[in-house]
Amino acid sequence: MLKTETPSTQHPQLDLYPVEALVDALVDDQALAAQAVKAVSASICKAVTAMTPRVAAGGRLVYVGAGTSGRLGILDSVELSPTFSWPPERAMALLAGGLGAMFQAVEGAEDDRNKGASDLRLLYPNYNDVILLVAASGTTPYVLGALQAARTVGALTVGIANNPGTPLLGGADIGICLDTGAEVISGSTRLKAGTAQKILLNTLSSALMVRLHKVYGNLMVDLHPTNIKLVERAVHLTMHATGATEAAARAALEQSHFHVKTAIVVLLKHLPADQAQALLDATDGNLRTALD
């Protein structure tokens, strides 16, 4: 039996717990998710190192999963655009059962291996693409079908599962096992297995964006300010990076179409916005190099 399906030996009387003990059991078990991710940091480093040159060469991130795993992939993919101005067409997600399965379970969709393969082929994957395949069990047919299709074209495949020795981990170019073990509620991998997947996906995509010069120091200098909150964040980031007043930061941002990187170069290099942008373009968007 898979570890994630094995009933927990720690809480066999969970339904009899008073509410305080019930909450403690659930919270304490979730804490193990971060430990599971930390235990595979070497594999995460290997994945980021392999992903970076392919994505830098124009490759896409494609997330594939079913159920909770698939929904977490969608969440990670859609947040890259506002956070890092990453093109939505270069962060795509496939969920067994289609986008409708984001809100309502589509029973049996994860069991269709051929559908996983055909869904991925419809995206015309290529060598530079990175396919992030997520399945707590490590045996989900839909995900394994997508894996097979990705391997056929030489795309980089990163398999993420919560059970060791499973087909997904063995078949991917890089397999990352988040060994979270049994769940407090037996088989409910939306709990710590899902939490560990969320941490891992955040780590992979964020580390990748840092390596692609989307971050300066620890500042989110490539955000896409699409609402009032993000506009104010852009102002404060510009002020923090340059020491400029709020008025000066706003003025530089307005000249720079509210692109924080460009505004920083405007202020620190004393350049007009078009020249600041040209300097960033010449350094592949590397703000630190542009300033040096």
mmCIF file with all atom_site columns, C-alpha atoms in Angstrom, residues 129-292:
data_model
loop_
_atom_site.group_PDB
_atom_site.id
_atom_site.type_symbol
_atom_site.label_atom_id
_atom_site.label_alt_id
_atom_site.label_comp_id
_atom_site.label_asym_id
_atom_site.label_entity_id
_atom_site.label_seq_id
_atom_site.pdbx_PDB_ins_code
_atom_site.Cartn_x
_atom_site.Cartn_y
_atom_site.Cartn_z
_atom_site.occupancy
_atom_site.B_iso_or_equiv
_atom_site.pdbx_formal_charge
_atom_site.auth_seq_id
_atom_site.auth_comp_id
_atom_site.auth_asym_id
_atom_site.auth_atom_id
_atom_site.pdbx_PDB_model_num
ATOM 1   C CA . ASP A 1 129 ? 9.787  23.399 -22.177 1.00 0.00 ? 129 ASP A CA 1
ATOM 2   C CA . VAL A 1 130 ? 9.776  22.304 -18.537 1.00 0.00 ? 130 VAL A CA 1
ATOM 3   C CA . ILE A 1 131 ? 6.944  19.947 -17.613 1.00 0.00 ? 131 ILE A CA 1
ATOM 4   C CA . LEU A 1 132 ? 6.172  19.856 -13.881 1.00 0.00 ? 132 LEU A CA 1
ATOM 5   C CA . LEU A 1 133 ? 4.190  16.681 -13.228 1.00 0.00 ? 133 LEU A CA 1
ATOM 6   C CA . VAL A 1 134 ? 2.561  16.487 -9.804  1.00 0.00 ? 134 VAL A CA 1
ATOM 7   C CA . ALA A 1 135 ? 0.784  13.469 -8.309  1.00 0.00 ? 135 ALA A CA 1
ATOM 8   C CA . ALA A 1 136 ? 0.732  12.568 -4.641  1.00 0.00 ? 136 ALA A CA 1
ATOM 9   C CA . SER A 1 137 ? 0.456  8.858  -5.422  1.00 0.00 ? 137 SER A CA 1
ATOM 10  C CA . GLY A 1 138 ? 3.081  8.932  -8.143  1.00 0.00 ? 138 GLY A CA 1
ATOM 11  C CA . THR A 1 139 ? 0.863  6.573  -10.149 1.00 0.00 ? 139 THR A CA 1
ATOM 12  C CA . THR A 1 140 ? -1.885 8.815  -11.604 1.00 0.00 ? 140 THR A CA 1
ATOM 13  C CA . PRO A 1 141 ? -2.506 7.631  -15.197 1.00 0.00 ? 141 PRO A CA 1
ATOM 14  C CA . TYR A 1 142 ? -3.374 11.113 -16.554 1.00 0.00 ? 142 TYR A CA 1
ATOM 15  C CA . VAL A 1 143 ? -0.044 12.456 -15.309 1.00 0.00 ? 143 VAL A CA 1
ATOM 16  C CA . LEU A 1 144 ? 1.889  9.435  -16.536 1.00 0.00 ? 144 LEU A CA 1
ATOM 17  C CA . GLY A 1 145 ? 0.385  9.897  -19.997 1.00 0.00 ? 145 GLY A CA 1
ATOM 18  C CA . ALA A 1 146 ? 1.577  13.497 -20.058 1.00 0.00 ? 146 ALA A CA 1
ATOM 19  C CA . LEU A 1 147 ? 4.994  12.344 -18.879 1.00 0.00 ? 147 LEU A CA 1
ATOM 20  C CA . GLN A 1 148 ? 5.260  9.920  -21.777 1.00 0.00 ? 148 GLN A CA 1
ATOM 21  C CA . ALA A 1 149 ? 4.289  12.615 -24.291 1.00 0.00 ? 149 ALA A CA 1
ATOM 22  C CA . ALA A 1 150 ? 6.795  15.055 -22.807 1.00 0.00 ? 150 ALA A CA 1
ATOM 23  C CA . ARG A 1 151 ? 9.636  12.535 -22.907 1.00 0.00 ? 151 ARG A CA 1
ATOM 24  C CA . THR A 1 152 ? 8.914  11.848 -26.577 1.00 0.00 ? 152 THR A CA 1
ATOM 25  C CA . VAL A 1 153 ? 9.886  15.404 -27.574 1.00 0.00 ? 153 VAL A CA 1
ATOM 26  C CA . GLY A 1 154 ? 12.772 15.741 -25.113 1.00 0.00 ? 154 GLY A CA 1
ATOM 27  C CA . ALA A 1 155 ? 11.158 18.331 -22.846 1.00 0.00 ? 155 ALA A CA 1
ATOM 28  C CA . LEU A 1 156 ? 12.599 18.489 -19.337 1.00 0.00 ? 156 LEU A CA 1
ATOM 29  C CA . THR A 1 157 ? 10.344 16.515 -17.007 1.00 0.00 ? 157 THR A CA 1
ATOM 30  C CA . VAL A 1 158 ? 10.235 17.067 -13.252 1.00 0.00 ? 158 VAL A CA 1
ATOM 31  C CA . GLY A 1 159 ? 8.159  14.473 -11.418 1.00 0.00 ? 159 GLY A CA 1
ATOM 32  C CA . ILE A 1 160 ? 6.807  15.381 -7.976  1.00 0.00 ? 160 ILE A CA 1
ATOM 33  C CA . ALA A 1 161 ? 5.199  12.675 -5.838  1.00 0.00 ? 161 ALA A CA 1
ATOM 34  C CA . ASN A 1 162 ? 4.704  11.789 -2.186  1.00 0.00 ? 162 ASN A CA 1
ATOM 35  C CA . ASN A 1 163 ? 5.491  8.093  -2.460  1.00 0.00 ? 163 ASN A CA 1
ATOM 36  C CA . PRO A 1 164 ? 8.971  6.721  -3.170  1.00 0.00 ? 164 PRO A CA 1
ATOM 37  C CA . GLY A 1 165 ? 9.682  4.208  -5.895  1.00 0.00 ? 165 GLY A CA 1
ATOM 38  C CA . THR A 1 166 ? 6.666  5.162  -8.009  1.00 0.00 ? 166 THR A CA 1
ATOM 39  C CA . PRO A 1 167 ? 6.452  5.341  -11.837 1.00 0.00 ? 167 PRO A CA 1
ATOM 40  C CA . LEU A 1 168 ? 6.303  9.135  -11.965 1.00 0.00 ? 168 LEU A CA 1
ATOM 41  C CA . LEU A 1 169 ? 9.533  9.512  -10.024 1.00 0.00 ? 169 LEU A CA 1
ATOM 42  C CA . GLY A 1 170 ? 11.282 6.782  -11.965 1.00 0.00 ? 170 GLY A CA 1
ATOM 43  C CA . GLY A 1 171 ? 10.164 8.024  -15.389 1.00 0.00 ? 171 GLY A CA 1
ATOM 44  C CA . ALA A 1 172 ? 10.903 11.733 -15.040 1.00 0.00 ? 172 ALA A CA 1
ATOM 45  C CA . ASP A 1 173 ? 14.264 13.313 -15.809 1.00 0.00 ? 173 ASP A CA 1
ATOM 46  C CA . ILE A 1 174 ? 14.294 14.600 -12.250 1.00 0.00 ? 174 ILE A CA 1
ATOM 47  C CA . GLY A 1 175 ? 12.161 12.910 -9.604  1.00 0.00 ? 175 GLY A CA 1
ATOM 48  C CA . ILE A 1 176 ? 11.432 14.671 -6.329  1.00 0.00 ? 176 ILE A CA 1
ATOM 49  C CA . CYS A 1 177 ? 9.859  12.574 -3.602  1.00 0.00 ? 177 CYS A CA 1
ATOM 50  C CA . LEU A 1 178 ? 8.106  14.511 -0.849  1.00 0.00 ? 178 LEU A CA 1
ATOM 51  C CA . ASP A 1 179 ? 7.931  11.685 1.658   1.00 0.00 ? 179 ASP A CA 1
ATOM 52  C CA . THR A 1 180 ? 5.136  13.019 3.853   1.00 0.00 ? 180 THR A CA 1
ATOM 53  C CA . GLY A 1 181 ? 3.880  9.572  4.880   1.00 0.00 ? 181 GLY A CA 1
ATOM 54  C CA . ALA A 1 182 ? 0.413  8.775  6.156   1.00 0.00 ? 182 ALA A CA 1
ATOM 55  C CA . GLU A 1 183 ? -2.173 11.526 6.536   1.00 0.00 ? 183 GLU A CA 1
ATOM 56  C CA . VAL A 1 184 ? -4.019 12.272 9.756   1.00 0.00 ? 184 VAL A CA 1
ATOM 57  C CA . ILE A 1 185 ? -7.212 11.578 7.812   1.00 0.00 ? 185 ILE A CA 1
ATOM 58  C CA . SER A 1 186 ? -6.265 8.448  5.909   1.00 0.00 ? 186 SER A CA 1
ATOM 59  C CA . GLY A 1 187 ? -5.597 9.033  2.206   1.00 0.00 ? 187 GLY A CA 1
ATOM 60  C CA . SER A 1 188 ? -6.582 12.707 2.254   1.00 0.00 ? 188 SER A CA 1
ATOM 61  C CA . THR A 1 189 ? -3.580 14.061 0.363   1.00 0.00 ? 189 THR A CA 1
ATOM 62  C CA . ARG A 1 190 ? -5.128 17.546 0.308   1.00 0.00 ? 190 ARG A CA 1
ATOM 63  C CA . LEU A 1 191 ? -3.540 17.739 3.768   1.00 0.00 ? 191 LEU A CA 1
ATOM 64  C CA . LYS A 1 192 ? 0.235  17.615 4.304   1.00 0.00 ? 192 LYS A CA 1
ATOM 65  C CA . ALA A 1 193 ? 0.995  15.974 0.956   1.00 0.00 ? 193 ALA A CA 1
ATOM 66  C CA . GLY A 1 194 ? -0.685 18.913 -0.770  1.00 0.00 ? 194 GLY A CA 1
ATOM 67  C CA . THR A 1 195 ? 0.973  21.412 1.557   1.00 0.00 ? 195 THR A CA 1
ATOM 68  C CA . ALA A 1 196 ? 4.391  19.980 0.717   1.00 0.00 ? 196 ALA A CA 1
ATOM 69  C CA . GLN A 1 197 ? 3.591  20.201 -2.996  1.00 0.00 ? 197 GLN A CA 1
ATOM 70  C CA . LYS A 1 198 ? 2.581  23.850 -2.590  1.00 0.00 ? 198 LYS A CA 1
ATOM 71  C CA . ILE A 1 199 ? 5.843  24.666 -0.822  1.00 0.00 ? 199 ILE A CA 1
ATOM 72  C CA . LEU A 1 200 ? 7.848  22.860 -3.470  1.00 0.00 ? 200 LEU A CA 1
ATOM 73  C CA . LEU A 1 201 ? 6.108  24.500 -6.427  1.00 0.00 ? 201 LEU A CA 1
ATOM 74  C CA . ASN A 1 202 ? 6.523  27.940 -4.817  1.00 0.00 ? 202 ASN A CA 1
ATOM 75  C CA . THR A 1 203 ? 10.199 27.191 -4.270  1.00 0.00 ? 203 THR A CA 1
ATOM 76  C CA . LEU A 1 204 ? 10.853 25.918 -7.797  1.00 0.00 ? 204 LEU A CA 1
ATOM 77  C CA . SER A 1 205 ? 9.108  28.769 -9.605  1.00 0.00 ? 205 SER A CA 1
ATOM 78  C CA . SER A 1 206 ? 10.395 31.495 -7.276  1.00 0.00 ? 206 SER A CA 1
ATOM 79  C CA . ALA A 1 207 ? 13.979 30.252 -7.462  1.00 0.00 ? 207 ALA A CA 1
ATOM 80  C CA . LEU A 1 208 ? 13.667 30.086 -11.233 1.00 0.00 ? 208 LEU A CA 1
ATOM 81  C CA . MET A 1 209 ? 12.423 33.678 -11.405 1.00 0.00 ? 209 MET A CA 1
ATOM 82  C CA . VAL A 1 210 ? 15.306 34.856 -9.215  1.00 0.00 ? 210 VAL A CA 1
ATOM 83  C CA . ARG A 1 211 ? 17.773 33.113 -11.548 1.00 0.00 ? 211 ARG A CA 1
ATOM 84  C CA . LEU A 1 212 ? 16.077 34.839 -14.492 1.00 0.00 ? 212 LEU A CA 1
ATOM 85  C CA . HIS A 1 213 ? 16.765 38.262 -12.915 1.00 0.00 ? 213 HIS A CA 1
ATOM 86  C CA . LYS A 1 214 ? 13.164 38.935 -11.918 1.00 0.00 ? 214 LYS A CA 1
ATOM 87  C CA . VAL A 1 215 ? 14.299 39.898 -8.410  1.00 0.00 ? 215 VAL A CA 1
ATOM 88  C CA . TYR A 1 216 ? 16.811 42.533 -7.282  1.00 0.00 ? 216 TYR A CA 1
ATOM 89  C CA . GLY A 1 217 ? 18.172 41.788 -3.819  1.00 0.00 ? 217 GLY A CA 1
ATOM 90  C CA . ASN A 1 218 ? 14.959 40.399 -2.390  1.00 0.00 ? 218 ASN A CA 1
ATOM 91  C CA . LEU A 1 219 ? 12.737 42.968 -4.105  1.00 0.00 ? 219 LEU A CA 1
ATOM 92  C CA . MET A 1 220 ? 9.959  42.060 -6.538  1.00 0.00 ? 220 MET A CA 1
ATOM 93  C CA . VAL A 1 221 ? 11.148 44.471 -9.223  1.00 0.00 ? 221 VAL A CA 1
ATOM 94  C CA . ASP A 1 222 ? 9.363  42.836 -12.172 1.00 0.00 ? 222 ASP A CA 1
ATOM 95  C CA . LEU A 1 223 ? 5.848  42.833 -10.758 1.00 0.00 ? 223 LEU A CA 1
ATOM 96  C CA . HIS A 1 224 ? 2.936  43.743 -13.034 1.00 0.00 ? 224 HIS A CA 1
ATOM 97  C CA . PRO A 1 225 ? 0.926  46.430 -11.169 1.00 0.00 ? 225 PRO A CA 1
ATOM 98  C CA . THR A 1 226 ? -2.630 45.612 -12.225 1.00 0.00 ? 226 THR A CA 1
ATOM 99  C CA . ASN A 1 227 ? -4.475 47.065 -9.226  1.00 0.00 ? 227 ASN A CA 1
ATOM 100 C CA . ILE A 1 228 ? -4.189 49.815 -6.623  1.00 0.00 ? 228 ILE A CA 1
ATOM 101 C CA . LYS A 1 229 ? -2.390 47.578 -4.123  1.00 0.00 ? 229 LYS A CA 1
ATOM 102 C CA . LEU A 1 230 ? 0.256  46.579 -6.654  1.00 0.00 ? 230 LEU A CA 1
ATOM 103 C CA . VAL A 1 231 ? 0.705  50.157 -7.857  1.00 0.00 ? 231 VAL A CA 1
ATOM 104 C CA . GLU A 1 232 ? 1.438  51.216 -4.271  1.00 0.00 ? 232 GLU A CA 1
ATOM 105 C CA . ARG A 1 233 ? 3.785  48.262 -3.911  1.00 0.00 ? 233 ARG A CA 1
ATOM 106 C CA . ALA A 1 234 ? 5.627  49.399 -7.041  1.00 0.00 ? 234 ALA A CA 1
ATOM 107 C CA . VAL A 1 235 ? 6.049  52.871 -5.546  1.00 0.00 ? 235 VAL A CA 1
ATOM 108 C CA . HIS A 1 236 ? 7.399  51.553 -2.250  1.00 0.00 ? 236 HIS A CA 1
ATOM 109 C CA . LEU A 1 237 ? 9.738  49.085 -3.973  1.00 0.00 ? 237 LEU A CA 1
ATOM 110 C CA . THR A 1 238 ? 11.157 51.895 -6.090  1.00 0.00 ? 238 THR A CA 1
ATOM 111 C CA . MET A 1 239 ? 11.616 54.101 -3.038  1.00 0.00 ? 239 MET A CA 1
ATOM 112 C CA . HIS A 1 240 ? 13.293 51.287 -1.109  1.00 0.00 ? 240 HIS A CA 1
ATOM 113 C CA . ALA A 1 241 ? 15.711 50.413 -3.918  1.00 0.00 ? 241 ALA A CA 1
ATOM 114 C CA . THR A 1 242 ? 16.729 53.986 -4.686  1.00 0.00 ? 242 THR A CA 1
ATOM 115 C CA . GLY A 1 243 ? 16.176 56.064 -1.564  1.00 0.00 ? 243 GLY A CA 1
ATOM 116 C CA . ALA A 1 244 ? 13.985 58.381 -3.623  1.00 0.00 ? 244 ALA A CA 1
ATOM 117 C CA . THR A 1 245 ? 11.057 60.317 -2.247  1.00 0.00 ? 245 THR A CA 1
ATOM 118 C CA . GLU A 1 246 ? 7.560  59.100 -2.974  1.00 0.00 ? 246 GLU A CA 1
ATOM 119 C CA . ALA A 1 247 ? 7.036  61.913 -5.460  1.00 0.00 ? 247 ALA A CA 1
ATOM 120 C CA . ALA A 1 248 ? 10.251 61.118 -7.328  1.00 0.00 ? 248 ALA A CA 1
ATOM 121 C CA . ALA A 1 249 ? 9.454  57.403 -7.356  1.00 0.00 ? 249 ALA A CA 1
ATOM 122 C CA . ARG A 1 250 ? 5.978  58.025 -8.760  1.00 0.00 ? 250 ARG A CA 1
ATOM 123 C CA . ALA A 1 251 ? 7.337  60.345 -11.408 1.00 0.00 ? 251 ALA A CA 1
ATOM 124 C CA . ALA A 1 252 ? 9.944  57.799 -12.514 1.00 0.00 ? 252 ALA A CA 1
ATOM 125 C CA . LEU A 1 253 ? 7.338  55.035 -12.593 1.00 0.00 ? 253 LEU A CA 1
ATOM 126 C CA . GLU A 1 254 ? 4.963  57.130 -14.666 1.00 0.00 ? 254 GLU A CA 1
ATOM 127 C CA . GLN A 1 255 ? 7.747  57.723 -17.197 1.00 0.00 ? 255 GLN A CA 1
ATOM 128 C CA . SER A 1 256 ? 8.522  53.978 -17.167 1.00 0.00 ? 256 SER A CA 1
ATOM 129 C CA . HIS A 1 257 ? 4.973  52.643 -17.637 1.00 0.00 ? 257 HIS A CA 1
ATOM 130 C CA . PHE A 1 258 ? 5.106  51.584 -13.974 1.00 0.00 ? 258 PHE A CA 1
ATOM 131 C CA . HIS A 1 259 ? 7.912  49.094 -14.613 1.00 0.00 ? 259 HIS A CA 1
ATOM 132 C CA . VAL A 1 260 ? 9.881  49.083 -11.370 1.00 0.00 ? 260 VAL A CA 1
ATOM 133 C CA . LYS A 1 261 ? 13.160 47.943 -12.907 1.00 0.00 ? 261 LYS A CA 1
ATOM 134 C CA . THR A 1 262 ? 13.133 50.752 -15.429 1.00 0.00 ? 262 THR A CA 1
ATOM 135 C CA . ALA A 1 263 ? 12.199 53.339 -12.817 1.00 0.00 ? 263 ALA A CA 1
ATOM 136 C CA . ILE A 1 264 ? 15.105 52.263 -10.647 1.00 0.00 ? 264 ILE A CA 1
ATOM 137 C CA . VAL A 1 265 ? 17.538 52.716 -13.533 1.00 0.00 ? 265 VAL A CA 1
ATOM 138 C CA . VAL A 1 266 ? 15.979 56.114 -14.326 1.00 0.00 ? 266 VAL A CA 1
ATOM 139 C CA . LEU A 1 267 ? 16.585 57.269 -10.772 1.00 0.00 ? 267 LEU A CA 1
ATOM 140 C CA . LEU A 1 268 ? 19.992 55.747 -10.092 1.00 0.00 ? 268 LEU A CA 1
ATOM 141 C CA . LYS A 1 269 ? 21.590 56.245 -13.519 1.00 0.00 ? 269 LYS A CA 1
ATOM 142 C CA . HIS A 1 270 ? 19.867 59.594 -14.182 1.00 0.00 ? 270 HIS A CA 1
ATOM 143 C CA . LEU A 1 271 ? 18.622 58.470 -17.578 1.00 0.00 ? 271 LEU A CA 1
ATOM 144 C CA . PRO A 1 272 ? 15.386 59.050 -19.477 1.00 0.00 ? 272 PRO A CA 1
ATOM 145 C CA . ALA A 1 273 ? 13.055 56.074 -19.442 1.00 0.00 ? 273 ALA A CA 1
ATOM 146 C CA . ASP A 1 274 ? 13.730 54.948 -23.007 1.00 0.00 ? 274 ASP A CA 1
ATOM 147 C CA . GLN A 1 275 ? 17.481 54.819 -22.413 1.00 0.00 ? 275 GLN A CA 1
ATOM 148 C CA . ALA A 1 276 ? 16.962 53.052 -19.090 1.00 0.00 ? 276 ALA A CA 1
ATOM 149 C CA . GLN A 1 277 ? 14.848 50.407 -20.803 1.00 0.00 ? 277 GLN A CA 1
ATOM 150 C CA . ALA A 1 278 ? 17.436 50.018 -23.580 1.00 0.00 ? 278 ALA A CA 1
ATOM 151 C CA . LEU A 1 279 ? 20.105 49.442 -20.938 1.00 0.00 ? 279 LEU A CA 1
ATOM 152 C CA . LEU A 1 280 ? 17.995 46.742 -19.307 1.00 0.00 ? 280 LEU A CA 1
ATOM 153 C CA . ASP A 1 281 ? 17.347 45.117 -22.672 1.00 0.00 ? 281 ASP A CA 1
ATOM 154 C CA . ALA A 1 282 ? 21.087 45.052 -23.347 1.00 0.00 ? 282 ALA A CA 1
ATOM 155 C CA . THR A 1 283 ? 21.690 43.204 -20.071 1.00 0.00 ? 283 THR A CA 1
ATOM 156 C CA . ASP A 1 284 ? 18.864 40.671 -20.538 1.00 0.00 ? 284 ASP A CA 1
ATOM 157 C CA . GLY A 1 285 ? 16.851 42.368 -17.826 1.00 0.00 ? 285 GLY A CA 1
ATOM 158 C CA . ASN A 1 286 ? 19.567 42.002 -15.205 1.00 0.00 ? 286 ASN A CA 1
ATOM 159 C CA . LEU A 1 287 ? 19.053 45.112 -13.086 1.00 0.00 ? 287 LEU A CA 1
ATOM 160 C CA . ARG A 1 288 ? 22.225 44.621 -11.058 1.00 0.00 ? 288 ARG A CA 1
ATOM 161 C CA . THR A 1 289 ? 24.346 44.421 -14.214 1.00 0.00 ? 289 THR A CA 1
ATOM 162 C CA . ALA A 1 290 ? 22.567 47.429 -15.711 1.00 0.00 ? 290 ALA A CA 1
ATOM 163 C CA . LEU A 1 291 ? 23.341 49.508 -12.627 1.00 0.00 ? 291 LEU A CA 1
ATOM 164 C CA . ASP A 1 292 ? 26.967 48.394 -12.533 1.00 0.00 ? 292 ASP A CA 1
#
